[in-house]
């Protein structure tokens, strides 16, 4: 079952190999080229090995392996790309090298052939500008490992023709990957949408609200992220990530939403890159992350007098929890040793003030988290240590782990999700991608448990807006200014993921 198109892959490194495997497995004839002698042949061997593993696992038959293998040719010269319908470039991330390669290829391939770049950080229009026919040049951005990361961004440079986009979309989807179409903007769709997790996580740590491990634990356990921002930074390497953060910020003309944290540069200078240097935000012993010690659980105090805000989302569950823990529930907050509130988008200090509570005897519990999952306990600026300990013990009394954090308008989870939703709303506002493409791109490319706008709908877009507005009021930092796209849809009461909202 051969596909009629022939695909060329130039650059047989990490990405090139994966792209060769993907298209050969999908039935295309694939030609592979690298400037380093023997590299293309090594890539074919690598694909062979990957296919052999699939045979072992029973995913493909041995004769299928032979057929796939027979479709791949290691080439020695660009001239052998002459009959390719699409050539995908995955060479070093260098504009000069890519331009030179594209110019060479233009003189070799047929009139109808498409030239695509797998660049992560260059502007595709810059690569296309060196070509005589920029209409047939586009980006086709895969993720590592290519066969497993089932999404690719089809990047429309300024002069790319719709037919070029359509062909790239078609071949990508025919190989079983979701093709998402994006404008030629910094970070395209996926790396752009992924900024919020890092910038807000770093901001929370910078403000001394929580430790990196607290941020990671809450996002993983309470919200279902596979990894928190600090674990991800340690995995990628801060030396690499710091450059991406700085580059996206600069490419967006110093947009405050993407402003990198000043915590990063000294850590890069000190070599705290992450796993590869044995220490980053975490320490690694024999490649394994050493968990920082958890805060000690204080003893439960029987007979503690507790007031729970009747307006709290989790009032009923908190009442039951307190009763089961032997606390005495009071209806008058001023008599209670501990007052518990559950604010959305407001810090504990202001929540206490607005209810006329004594802030030294008040704590806040994040309502974003389903009740049985890790709980976040937020202190006011002056919560007394004995109040903190009594609340910690009470909230952990049913065996659920509690993260204790400093005061913050919007806890950890609320702030991170609000930032992610806001950036996604602005991607929609700017038309960088369609809403369905954006949602799928984030789930498949970043592995988030939901698309960003679906998160907004799940939690309530009005709440997301309230969190952003509270942060903006409290800090005066324009990075929290809500996207007009979000503000208008909240005003209309429209879910963010409906077709009407997407218009
Ligand atoms: N590694 C990733 O996770 C990742 C993800 C997405 C996109 N990208 C992008 O994909 C591209 C390739 O990245 P990689 O990680 O596979 O790099 P790599 O270093 O593993 O491989 C690059 C290969 O290109 C070859 N090469 C260099 N110049 C060449 C030329 N002029 N002609 C032919 N071959 C040439 C090198 O010999 C090398 O084998 C880069 O643009 C990168 O930004 C990388």
Short mmCIF file of C-alpha atoms and ligand atoms in Angstrom, two decimals:
data_model
loop_
_atom_site.label_atom_id
_atom_site.label_comp_id
_atom_site.label_asym_id
_atom_site.label_seq_id
_atom_site.Cartn_x
_atom_site.Cartn_y
_atom_site.Cartn_z
CA UNK A 1 0.00 0.00 0.00
CA UNK A 2 2.40 2.70 -1.15
CA UNK A 3 1.64 6.39 -0.97
CA UNK A 4 2.19 8.15 -4.28
CA UNK A 5 4.44 10.90 -2.90
CA UNK A 6 8.18 10.73 -2.34
CA UNK A 7 9.50 12.51 0.71
CA UNK A 8 13.02 13.79 1.24
CA UNK A 9 14.46 14.32 4.71
CA UNK A 10 17.64 16.41 5.00
CA UNK A 11 19.49 16.22 8.32
CA UNK A 12 19.57 12.72 9.76
CA UNK A 13 19.93 13.58 13.44
CA UNK A 14 17.45 13.14 16.28
CA UNK A 15 14.54 14.66 14.41
CA UNK A 16 15.41 13.58 10.87
CA UNK A 17 15.49 9.91 11.88
CA UNK A 18 12.08 10.12 13.48
CA UNK A 19 10.64 11.86 10.42
CA UNK A 20 12.11 9.19 8.13
CA UNK A 21 10.54 6.44 10.25
CA UNK A 22 7.16 8.17 10.44
CA UNK A 23 6.72 8.61 6.70
CA UNK A 24 8.27 5.28 5.69
CA UNK A 25 5.90 3.52 8.09
CA UNK A 26 3.02 5.47 6.60
CA UNK A 27 3.85 4.05 3.17
CA UNK A 28 5.85 6.86 1.57
CA UNK A 29 9.09 6.43 -0.34
CA UNK A 30 11.64 8.34 1.75
CA UNK A 31 15.09 9.67 0.81
CA UNK A 32 17.42 10.64 3.62
CA UNK A 33 20.47 12.92 3.38
CA UNK A 34 23.08 14.31 5.77
CA UNK A 35 26.31 16.24 5.18
CA UNK A 36 28.19 14.13 7.69
CA UNK A 37 29.59 11.04 5.92
CA UNK A 38 27.80 7.89 7.02
CA UNK A 39 25.14 9.78 9.02
CA UNK A 40 22.28 8.97 6.62
CA UNK A 41 23.16 5.26 6.66
CA UNK A 42 23.34 5.37 10.46
CA UNK A 43 19.90 6.93 10.53
CA UNK A 44 18.53 4.12 8.38
CA UNK A 45 20.10 1.60 10.79
CA UNK A 46 18.49 3.46 13.66
CA UNK A 47 15.07 3.27 12.01
CA UNK A 48 15.74 -0.43 11.39
CA UNK A 49 16.35 -0.89 15.12
CA UNK A 50 13.17 0.98 16.02
CA UNK A 51 11.16 -1.15 13.61
CA UNK A 52 12.73 -4.33 14.99
CA UNK A 53 11.49 -3.29 18.44
CA UNK A 54 7.99 -2.90 17.00
CA UNK A 55 8.27 -6.42 15.56
CA UNK A 56 9.33 -7.72 18.99
CA UNK A 57 6.33 -6.03 20.59
CA UNK A 58 4.08 -7.53 17.94
CA UNK A 59 3.02 -4.14 16.60
CA UNK A 60 4.19 -4.94 13.06
CA UNK A 61 5.04 -8.16 11.20
CA UNK A 62 8.59 -8.92 10.03
CA UNK A 63 7.58 -8.76 6.34
CA UNK A 64 6.09 -5.33 7.04
CA UNK A 65 9.47 -4.27 8.46
CA UNK A 66 11.11 -5.38 5.21
CA UNK A 67 8.62 -3.41 3.14
CA UNK A 68 9.08 -0.26 5.23
CA UNK A 69 12.85 -0.65 5.10
CA UNK A 70 12.79 -1.04 1.30
CA UNK A 71 11.09 2.33 0.95
CA UNK A 72 14.00 4.20 2.63
CA UNK A 73 17.15 5.23 0.76
CA UNK A 74 20.22 6.82 2.30
CA UNK A 75 21.45 9.44 -0.20
CA UNK A 76 24.90 10.88 -0.72
CA UNK A 77 24.03 14.11 -2.50
CA UNK A 78 21.17 16.64 -2.65
CA UNK A 79 20.82 15.75 -6.36
CA UNK A 80 19.15 12.53 -5.26
CA UNK A 81 16.24 14.62 -3.92
CA UNK A 82 15.26 15.54 -7.51
CA UNK A 83 12.10 13.41 -7.60
CA UNK A 84 10.87 14.36 -4.10
CA UNK A 85 7.41 15.90 -3.82
CA UNK A 86 8.14 17.24 -0.36
CA UNK A 87 11.55 17.81 1.24
CA UNK A 88 11.63 18.25 5.00
CA UNK A 89 14.71 19.91 6.42
CA UNK A 90 15.91 18.95 9.92
CA UNK A 91 19.50 20.24 9.91
CA UNK A 92 21.19 22.44 12.52
CA UNK A 93 19.19 25.41 13.84
CA UNK A 94 21.09 28.02 11.85
CA UNK A 95 19.44 30.49 9.47
CA UNK A 96 22.43 30.73 7.12
CA UNK A 97 22.75 26.94 6.80
CA UNK A 98 19.02 26.48 6.23
CA UNK A 99 18.84 29.26 3.61
CA UNK A 100 21.78 27.80 1.74
CA UNK A 101 20.23 24.33 1.79
CA UNK A 102 16.87 25.63 0.55
CA UNK A 103 18.54 27.53 -2.28
CA UNK A 104 20.42 24.39 -3.31
CA UNK A 105 17.24 22.29 -3.15
CA UNK A 106 15.32 24.82 -5.25
CA UNK A 107 17.71 24.17 -8.10
CA UNK A 108 17.21 20.41 -7.86
CA UNK A 109 13.57 19.59 -7.08
CA UNK A 110 10.64 19.87 -9.51
CA UNK A 111 8.41 22.92 -9.90
CA UNK A 112 5.62 21.54 -7.77
CA UNK A 113 7.81 20.29 -4.92
CA UNK A 114 7.36 21.68 -1.42
CA UNK A 115 10.21 22.63 0.90
CA UNK A 116 9.48 22.45 4.61
CA UNK A 117 11.58 23.32 7.65
CA UNK A 118 11.44 21.62 11.04
CA UNK A 119 12.82 24.75 12.74
CA UNK A 120 11.76 25.31 16.37
CA UNK A 121 12.81 28.89 16.85
CA UNK A 122 13.63 30.58 13.55
CA UNK A 123 11.09 32.59 11.61
CA UNK A 124 10.03 30.44 8.65
CA UNK A 125 9.53 33.58 6.55
CA UNK A 126 13.24 34.32 7.08
CA UNK A 127 14.17 30.94 5.59
CA UNK A 128 11.67 31.39 2.75
CA UNK A 129 12.99 34.88 1.99
CA UNK A 130 16.17 33.34 0.60
CA UNK A 131 14.15 31.32 -1.94
CA UNK A 132 13.02 32.26 -5.43
CA UNK A 133 9.62 30.62 -4.79
CA UNK A 134 8.66 31.36 -1.15
CA UNK A 135 5.07 30.25 -1.86
CA UNK A 136 6.17 26.61 -1.68
CA UNK A 137 8.14 27.02 1.53
CA UNK A 138 6.55 26.36 4.94
CA UNK A 139 7.32 25.03 8.38
CA UNK A 140 6.57 21.44 9.41
CA UNK A 141 7.45 21.24 13.07
CA UNK A 142 7.56 17.82 14.69
CA UNK A 143 8.27 16.96 18.31
CA UNK A 144 10.72 14.52 19.80
CA UNK A 145 10.31 11.50 19.61
CA UNK A 146 8.58 12.01 16.27
CA UNK A 147 6.73 8.67 15.92
CA UNK A 148 5.26 8.98 19.44
CA UNK A 149 4.48 12.72 19.59
CA UNK A 150 1.37 12.61 17.46
CA UNK A 151 1.18 16.24 16.41
CA UNK A 152 2.99 18.51 13.96
CA UNK A 153 2.66 22.23 13.39
CA UNK A 154 2.20 23.29 9.78
CA UNK A 155 3.57 26.81 9.75
CA UNK A 156 2.26 29.25 7.20
CA UNK A 157 5.01 31.76 6.46
CA UNK A 158 3.92 35.12 5.08
CA UNK A 159 4.14 34.06 1.43
CA UNK A 160 3.27 30.36 1.79
CA UNK A 161 0.46 29.32 -0.58
CA UNK A 162 -2.71 27.66 0.75
CA UNK A 163 -1.97 24.65 -1.49
CA UNK A 164 1.40 24.15 0.21
CA UNK A 165 -0.27 24.19 3.64
CA UNK A 166 -2.93 21.77 2.45
CA UNK A 167 -0.40 19.24 1.11
CA UNK A 168 1.65 19.34 4.32
CA UNK A 169 -1.52 18.95 6.35
CA UNK A 170 -2.58 15.98 4.24
CA UNK A 171 0.72 14.07 4.39
CA UNK A 172 1.01 14.65 8.14
CA UNK A 173 -2.50 13.41 8.84
CA UNK A 174 -2.05 10.46 6.48
CA UNK A 175 0.87 9.43 8.71
CA UNK A 176 -1.48 9.40 11.71
CA UNK A 177 -0.36 12.70 13.26
CA UNK A 178 -2.67 15.61 14.01
CA UNK A 179 -1.63 18.56 11.81
CA UNK A 180 -2.30 21.94 13.36
CA UNK A 181 -1.94 25.03 11.24
CA UNK A 182 -0.21 28.04 12.74
CA UNK A 183 0.91 31.50 11.74
CA UNK A 184 4.64 32.19 11.59
CA UNK A 185 4.79 33.70 15.08
CA UNK A 186 7.31 33.10 17.91
CA UNK A 187 6.95 29.62 19.41
CA UNK A 188 4.22 28.89 16.82
CA UNK A 189 1.24 27.37 18.67
CA UNK A 190 2.67 24.83 21.08
CA UNK A 191 5.75 26.54 22.49
CA UNK A 192 3.77 29.77 22.67
CA UNK A 193 0.88 28.17 24.60
CA UNK A 194 3.41 26.41 26.85
CA UNK A 195 4.94 29.65 28.18
CA UNK A 196 2.41 30.16 30.99
CA UNK A 197 3.36 27.07 32.97
CA UNK A 198 6.98 28.20 33.27
CA UNK A 199 6.56 31.95 33.68
CA UNK A 200 3.86 31.70 36.35
CA UNK A 201 5.54 28.80 38.16
CA UNK A 202 8.75 30.82 38.34
CA UNK A 203 6.87 33.93 39.44
CA UNK A 204 5.23 32.03 42.32
CA UNK A 205 8.64 30.80 43.52
CA UNK A 206 10.17 34.26 42.99
CA UNK A 207 7.49 35.74 45.29
CA UNK A 208 8.37 33.18 48.00
CA UNK A 209 4.83 31.82 47.93
CA UNK A 210 5.90 28.21 47.47
CA UNK A 211 8.93 26.05 46.70
CA UNK A 212 9.53 24.54 43.24
CA UNK A 213 8.53 21.13 44.64
CA UNK A 214 5.28 22.60 46.02
CA UNK A 215 4.41 24.06 42.61
CA UNK A 216 5.19 20.79 40.82
CA UNK A 217 3.32 18.66 43.37
CA UNK A 218 0.16 20.78 43.22
CA UNK A 219 0.06 20.90 39.43
CA UNK A 220 0.71 17.19 39.08
CA UNK A 221 -1.47 15.83 41.84
CA UNK A 222 -4.28 18.37 42.02
CA UNK A 223 -4.61 19.26 38.34
CA UNK A 224 -3.30 16.19 36.53
CA UNK A 225 -0.26 17.65 34.73
CA UNK A 226 2.25 14.93 33.90
CA UNK A 227 5.10 17.08 35.16
CA UNK A 228 5.34 20.43 36.88
CA UNK A 229 7.32 23.34 35.41
CA UNK A 230 10.44 22.77 37.52
CA UNK A 231 10.58 19.07 36.71
CA UNK A 232 10.24 19.98 33.03
CA UNK A 233 12.95 22.62 33.26
CA UNK A 234 15.28 20.07 34.87
CA UNK A 235 14.48 17.58 32.12
CA UNK A 236 15.10 19.98 29.23
CA UNK A 237 18.06 21.68 30.92
CA UNK A 238 17.95 25.26 32.16
CA UNK A 239 20.82 26.18 29.83
CA UNK A 240 18.52 25.37 26.88
CA UNK A 241 15.20 26.52 28.40
CA UNK A 242 16.59 29.88 29.52
CA UNK A 243 17.48 30.68 25.91
CA UNK A 244 14.00 29.69 24.68
CA UNK A 245 12.37 31.86 27.39
CA UNK A 246 14.55 34.84 26.50
CA UNK A 247 14.10 34.35 22.76
CA UNK A 248 10.29 34.17 22.85
CA UNK A 249 10.18 37.27 25.10
CA UNK A 250 12.41 39.22 22.71
CA UNK A 251 10.64 37.97 19.58
CA UNK A 252 7.33 39.19 21.05
CA UNK A 253 8.91 42.63 21.54
CA UNK A 254 9.27 42.20 25.31
CA UNK A 255 5.67 41.26 25.92
CA UNK A 256 5.34 41.25 29.77
CA UNK A 257 3.38 37.97 29.69
CA UNK A 258 6.57 36.20 28.59
CA UNK A 259 9.06 38.14 30.74
CA UNK A 260 11.65 35.61 31.96
CA UNK A 261 12.37 35.34 35.67
CA UNK A 262 15.50 36.89 37.14
CA UNK A 263 15.89 33.68 39.17
CA UNK A 264 17.16 31.89 36.07
CA UNK A 265 20.43 33.61 35.05
CA UNK A 266 22.33 33.05 38.34
CA UNK A 267 21.31 29.38 38.31
CA UNK A 268 22.52 28.96 34.73
CA UNK A 269 25.80 30.67 35.69
CA UNK A 270 26.14 28.23 38.60
CA UNK A 271 25.62 25.23 36.31
CA UNK A 272 22.32 24.16 37.88
CA UNK A 273 21.02 22.95 34.51
CA UNK A 274 19.00 20.01 35.83
CA UNK A 275 19.33 16.29 35.27
CA UNK A 276 22.34 16.55 32.99
CA UNK A 277 24.48 18.28 35.65
CA UNK A 278 23.04 16.32 38.58
CA UNK A 279 21.42 19.39 40.07
CA UNK A 280 18.81 21.88 39.01
CA UNK A 281 15.67 22.76 40.91
CA UNK A 282 16.09 19.26 42.35
CA UNK A 283 19.15 17.14 43.11
CA UNK A 284 19.66 13.90 41.18
CA UNK A 285 21.40 10.86 42.59
CA UNK A 286 22.23 8.16 40.04
CA UNK A 287 19.77 9.84 37.67
CA UNK A 288 16.94 9.71 40.21
CA UNK A 289 15.32 12.81 41.60
CA UNK A 290 15.94 13.24 45.32
CA UNK A 291 12.73 14.56 46.84
CA UNK A 292 13.14 17.48 49.21
CA UNK A 293 11.79 16.63 52.67
CA UNK A 294 8.07 17.36 53.09
CA UNK A 295 6.89 19.82 55.75
CA UNK A 296 6.35 17.95 59.00
CA UNK A 297 2.72 17.20 59.78
CA UNK A 298 1.75 18.88 63.07
CA UNK A 299 -0.40 16.99 65.60
CA UNK A 300 -4.19 17.21 65.35
CA UNK A 301 -5.75 19.28 68.13
CA UNK A 302 -8.99 17.82 69.49
CA UNK A 303 -11.70 20.31 70.36
CA UNK A 304 -10.33 22.99 68.03
CA UNK A 305 -12.97 25.66 67.42
CA UNK A 306 -13.43 26.25 63.70
CA UNK A 307 -15.49 28.59 61.56
CA UNK A 308 -15.98 27.71 57.89
CA UNK A 309 -17.16 30.36 55.47
CA UNK A 310 -20.76 29.37 54.57
CA UNK A 311 -20.10 30.72 51.06
CA UNK A 312 -17.14 28.34 50.51
CA UNK A 313 -17.48 26.00 47.50
CA UNK A 314 -16.48 23.05 49.66
CA UNK A 315 -18.40 24.10 52.78
CA UNK A 316 -20.17 20.75 53.20
CA UNK A 317 -16.97 18.68 52.73
CA UNK A 318 -14.95 20.97 55.01
CA UNK A 319 -17.65 20.72 57.69
CA UNK A 320 -17.62 16.93 57.55
CA UNK A 321 -13.82 16.84 57.59
CA UNK A 322 -13.67 19.15 60.64
CA UNK A 323 -16.36 17.22 62.49
CA UNK A 324 -14.65 13.88 61.81
CA UNK A 325 -11.39 15.38 63.09
CA UNK A 326 -13.02 16.24 66.42
CA UNK A 327 -13.22 19.99 65.82
CA UNK A 328 -16.07 22.13 67.19
CA UNK A 329 -17.84 24.07 64.46
CA UNK A 330 -18.89 27.60 65.36
CA UNK A 331 -21.25 29.93 63.53
CA UNK A 332 -19.53 33.04 64.83
CA UNK A 333 -16.04 33.53 63.36
CA UNK A 334 -14.89 35.89 66.08
CA UNK A 335 -15.10 33.09 68.68
CA UNK A 336 -13.18 30.54 66.59
CA UNK A 337 -9.49 29.68 66.89
CA UNK A 338 -9.43 28.96 63.15
CA UNK A 339 -11.40 30.53 60.27
CA UNK A 340 -11.34 28.84 56.85
CA UNK A 341 -12.21 30.64 53.61
CA UNK A 342 -12.13 29.46 49.98
CA UNK A 343 -11.54 32.44 47.73
CA UNK A 344 -11.33 32.49 43.94
CA UNK A 345 -8.75 34.96 42.69
CA UNK A 346 -8.36 36.79 45.99
CA UNK A 347 -5.48 36.39 48.42
CA UNK A 348 -6.11 35.14 51.95
CA UNK A 349 -5.36 38.52 53.51
CA UNK A 350 -7.97 40.32 51.42
CA UNK A 351 -10.48 37.48 51.75
CA UNK A 352 -10.14 37.73 55.56
CA UNK A 353 -10.46 41.53 55.48
CA UNK A 354 -13.54 41.48 53.28
CA UNK A 355 -15.29 39.10 55.71
CA UNK A 356 -14.17 41.09 58.78
CA UNK A 357 -12.09 38.13 60.04
CA UNK A 358 -9.00 38.25 62.22
CA UNK A 359 -6.29 37.57 59.61
CA UNK A 360 -3.98 36.01 62.23
CA UNK A 361 -6.54 33.24 62.82
CA UNK A 362 -7.53 32.77 59.18
CA UNK A 363 -6.37 30.43 56.40
CA UNK A 364 -7.62 29.78 52.85
CA UNK A 365 -8.08 26.45 51.07
CA UNK A 366 -7.95 26.30 47.26
CA UNK A 367 -11.42 25.47 45.90
CA UNK A 368 -9.98 24.53 42.49
CA UNK A 369 -8.91 21.08 43.69
CA UNK A 370 -11.38 18.20 43.84
CA UNK A 371 -11.75 17.45 47.54
CA UNK A 372 -9.94 14.11 47.72
CA UNK A 373 -6.77 15.36 45.97
CA UNK A 374 -3.77 17.25 47.38
CA UNK A 375 -5.02 20.37 49.16
CA UNK A 376 -3.41 23.78 49.10
CA UNK A 377 -3.53 25.72 52.34
CA UNK A 378 -2.76 29.42 51.94
CA UNK A 379 -1.82 31.69 54.83
CA UNK A 380 -2.59 35.38 55.21
CA UNK A 381 0.37 37.75 55.65
CA UNK A 382 0.01 37.34 59.44
CA UNK A 383 -1.49 33.87 60.06
CA UNK A 384 -0.12 32.75 63.45
CA UNK A 385 2.07 29.61 63.45
CA UNK A 386 -0.34 27.79 65.78
CA UNK A 387 -3.26 28.60 63.44
CA UNK A 388 -1.23 27.35 60.46
CA UNK A 389 -0.36 24.12 62.25
CA UNK A 390 -3.91 23.53 63.47
CA UNK A 391 -5.27 24.06 59.95
CA UNK A 392 -2.58 21.84 58.40
CA UNK A 393 -3.35 18.98 60.79
CA UNK A 394 -7.10 19.37 60.31
CA UNK A 395 -6.91 19.40 56.52
CA UNK A 396 -4.62 16.37 56.48
CA UNK A 397 -6.74 14.44 59.00
CA UNK A 398 -8.33 12.23 56.33
CA UNK A 399 -4.94 11.25 54.89
CA UNK A 400 -4.86 13.79 52.05
CA UNK A 401 -1.52 15.59 51.58
CA UNK A 402 -1.51 19.33 52.22
CA UNK A 403 0.75 21.95 50.63
CA UNK A 404 1.15 25.06 52.76
CA UNK A 405 1.85 28.25 50.81
CA UNK A 406 2.23 31.98 51.38
CA UNK A 407 -0.39 34.52 50.43
CA UNK A 408 -1.16 34.82 46.73
CA UNK A 409 -4.11 36.08 44.75
CA UNK A 410 -5.13 32.76 43.29
CA UNK A 411 -3.09 30.06 45.12
CA UNK A 412 -0.73 28.04 42.84
CA UNK A 413 -3.18 26.18 40.63
CA UNK A 414 -5.54 29.11 40.04
CA UNK A 415 -2.71 31.39 38.95
CA UNK A 416 -1.05 28.90 36.64
CA UNK A 417 -4.30 27.87 34.96
CA UNK A 418 -5.45 31.49 34.61
CA UNK A 419 -2.13 32.36 32.95
CA UNK A 420 -2.38 29.40 30.57
CA UNK A 421 -5.98 30.27 29.64
CA UNK A 422 -5.09 33.93 29.13
CA UNK A 423 -2.20 33.16 26.79
CA UNK A 424 -4.43 30.75 24.84
CA UNK A 425 -7.16 33.39 24.60
CA UNK A 426 -4.63 35.79 23.18
CA UNK A 427 -3.46 33.21 20.65
CA UNK A 428 -7.11 33.04 19.54
CA UNK A 429 -7.38 36.84 19.56
CA UNK A 430 -4.36 37.09 17.28
CA UNK A 431 -5.58 34.32 14.98
CA UNK A 432 -2.30 32.41 15.33
CA UNK A 433 -4.29 29.18 15.13
CA UNK A 434 -7.89 28.04 15.18
CA UNK A 435 -9.43 27.12 18.55
CA UNK A 436 -9.72 23.36 17.76
CA UNK A 437 -6.13 23.29 16.48
CA UNK A 438 -4.89 25.14 19.56
CA UNK A 439 -6.73 22.80 21.93
CA UNK A 440 -5.45 19.62 20.26
CA UNK A 441 -1.94 21.04 19.85
CA UNK A 442 -1.63 21.70 23.58
CA UNK A 443 -2.99 18.32 24.63
CA UNK A 444 -0.87 16.36 22.17
CA UNK A 445 2.25 18.54 22.11
CA UNK A 446 2.45 19.50 25.77
CA UNK A 447 0.58 16.54 27.26
CA UNK A 448 -1.72 18.77 29.34
CA UNK A 449 -4.78 16.94 30.64
CA UNK A 450 -7.11 19.42 28.88
CA UNK A 451 -6.81 22.02 26.15
CA UNK A 452 -6.26 25.49 27.64
CA UNK A 453 -9.62 26.94 26.66
CA UNK A 454 -11.38 23.77 27.83
CA UNK A 455 -9.67 24.39 31.20
CA UNK A 456 -11.19 27.85 31.17
CA UNK A 457 -14.65 26.42 30.51
CA UNK A 458 -14.19 23.71 33.12
CA UNK A 459 -13.31 26.16 35.88
CA UNK A 460 -15.50 29.00 34.64
CA UNK A 461 -14.11 31.69 32.37
CA UNK A 462 -15.55 34.37 34.70
CA UNK A 463 -13.41 32.96 37.51
CA UNK A 464 -10.34 32.91 35.28
CA UNK A 465 -10.98 36.56 34.46
CA UNK A 466 -11.45 37.38 38.17
CA UNK A 467 -8.10 35.73 39.04
CA UNK A 468 -6.30 37.74 36.35
CA UNK A 469 -7.97 40.98 37.40
CA UNK A 470 -7.10 40.37 41.06
CA UNK A 471 -3.46 39.68 40.18
CA UNK A 472 -3.37 42.79 37.99
CA UNK A 473 -4.84 44.94 40.78
CA UNK A 474 -2.54 43.53 43.42
CA UNK A 475 0.72 43.63 41.46
CA UNK A 476 0.09 46.29 38.80
CA UNK A 477 2.04 43.97 36.48
CA UNK A 478 0.71 44.11 32.89
CA UNK A 479 1.58 40.45 32.41
CA UNK A 480 -1.79 39.75 34.09
CA UNK A 481 -3.87 41.98 31.83
CA UNK A 482 -6.67 39.82 30.47
CA UNK A 483 -6.88 39.18 26.76
CA UNK A 484 -9.77 41.06 25.09
CA UNK A 485 -10.83 37.71 23.61
CA UNK A 486 -11.45 36.37 27.10
CA UNK A 487 -13.05 39.55 28.43
CA UNK A 488 -15.61 39.68 25.58
CA UNK A 489 -16.58 36.02 25.86
CA UNK A 490 -17.05 36.33 29.61
CA UNK A 491 -19.20 39.43 28.99
CA UNK A 492 -21.35 37.40 26.57
CA UNK A 493 -21.48 34.34 28.82
CA UNK A 494 -20.09 32.22 25.97
CA UNK A 495 -18.07 29.05 26.66
CA UNK A 496 -14.56 29.50 25.27
CA UNK A 497 -14.60 26.35 23.18
CA UNK A 498 -17.89 26.85 21.29
CA UNK A 499 -17.76 27.70 17.57
CA UNK A 500 -19.45 31.06 18.33
CA UNK A 501 -16.71 31.84 20.84
CA UNK A 502 -14.04 30.90 18.35
CA UNK A 503 -15.18 33.47 15.78
N1 LIG B 1 15.67 17.90 19.04
C1 LIG B 1 14.44 18.33 19.22
O1 LIG B 1 13.80 18.01 20.25
C2 LIG B 1 13.79 19.18 18.18
C3 LIG B 1 12.38 19.32 18.21
C4 LIG B 1 11.75 20.05 17.21
C5 LIG B 1 12.51 20.66 16.23
N2 LIG B 1 13.86 20.56 16.24
C6 LIG B 1 14.61 21.21 15.14
O2 LIG B 1 14.96 20.22 14.20
C7 LIG B 1 16.20 20.53 13.58
C8 LIG B 1 17.18 19.39 13.78
O3 LIG B 1 17.34 19.16 15.16
P1 LIG B 1 18.00 17.81 15.73
O4 LIG B 1 17.78 17.84 17.20
O5 LIG B 1 17.53 16.65 14.94
O6 LIG B 1 19.54 18.09 15.43
P2 LIG B 1 20.73 17.03 15.34
O7 LIG B 1 21.96 17.78 15.69
O8 LIG B 1 20.41 15.79 16.09
O9 LIG B 1 20.78 16.66 13.80
C9 LIG B 1 21.12 17.56 12.78
C10 LIG B 1 21.74 16.79 11.63
O10 LIG B 1 21.83 17.66 10.51
C11 LIG B 1 23.06 17.42 9.86
N3 LIG B 1 23.38 18.60 9.06
C12 LIG B 1 23.86 19.78 9.48
N4 LIG B 1 23.93 20.64 8.44
C13 LIG B 1 23.49 19.97 7.35
C14 LIG B 1 23.30 20.33 5.98
N5 LIG B 1 23.58 21.55 5.55
N6 LIG B 1 22.79 19.40 5.15
C15 LIG B 1 22.49 18.16 5.59
N7 LIG B 1 22.65 17.78 6.88
C16 LIG B 1 23.14 18.67 7.73
C17 LIG B 1 24.03 17.09 10.96
O11 LIG B 1 25.13 16.35 10.47
C18 LIG B 1 23.14 16.27 11.91
O12 LIG B 1 23.19 14.90 11.60
C19 LIG B 1 16.63 21.87 14.17
O13 LIG B 1 16.17 22.90 13.34
C20 LIG B 1 15.91 21.89 15.51
O14 LIG B 1 15.68 23.21 15.97
C21 LIG B 1 14.52 19.82 17.18
#
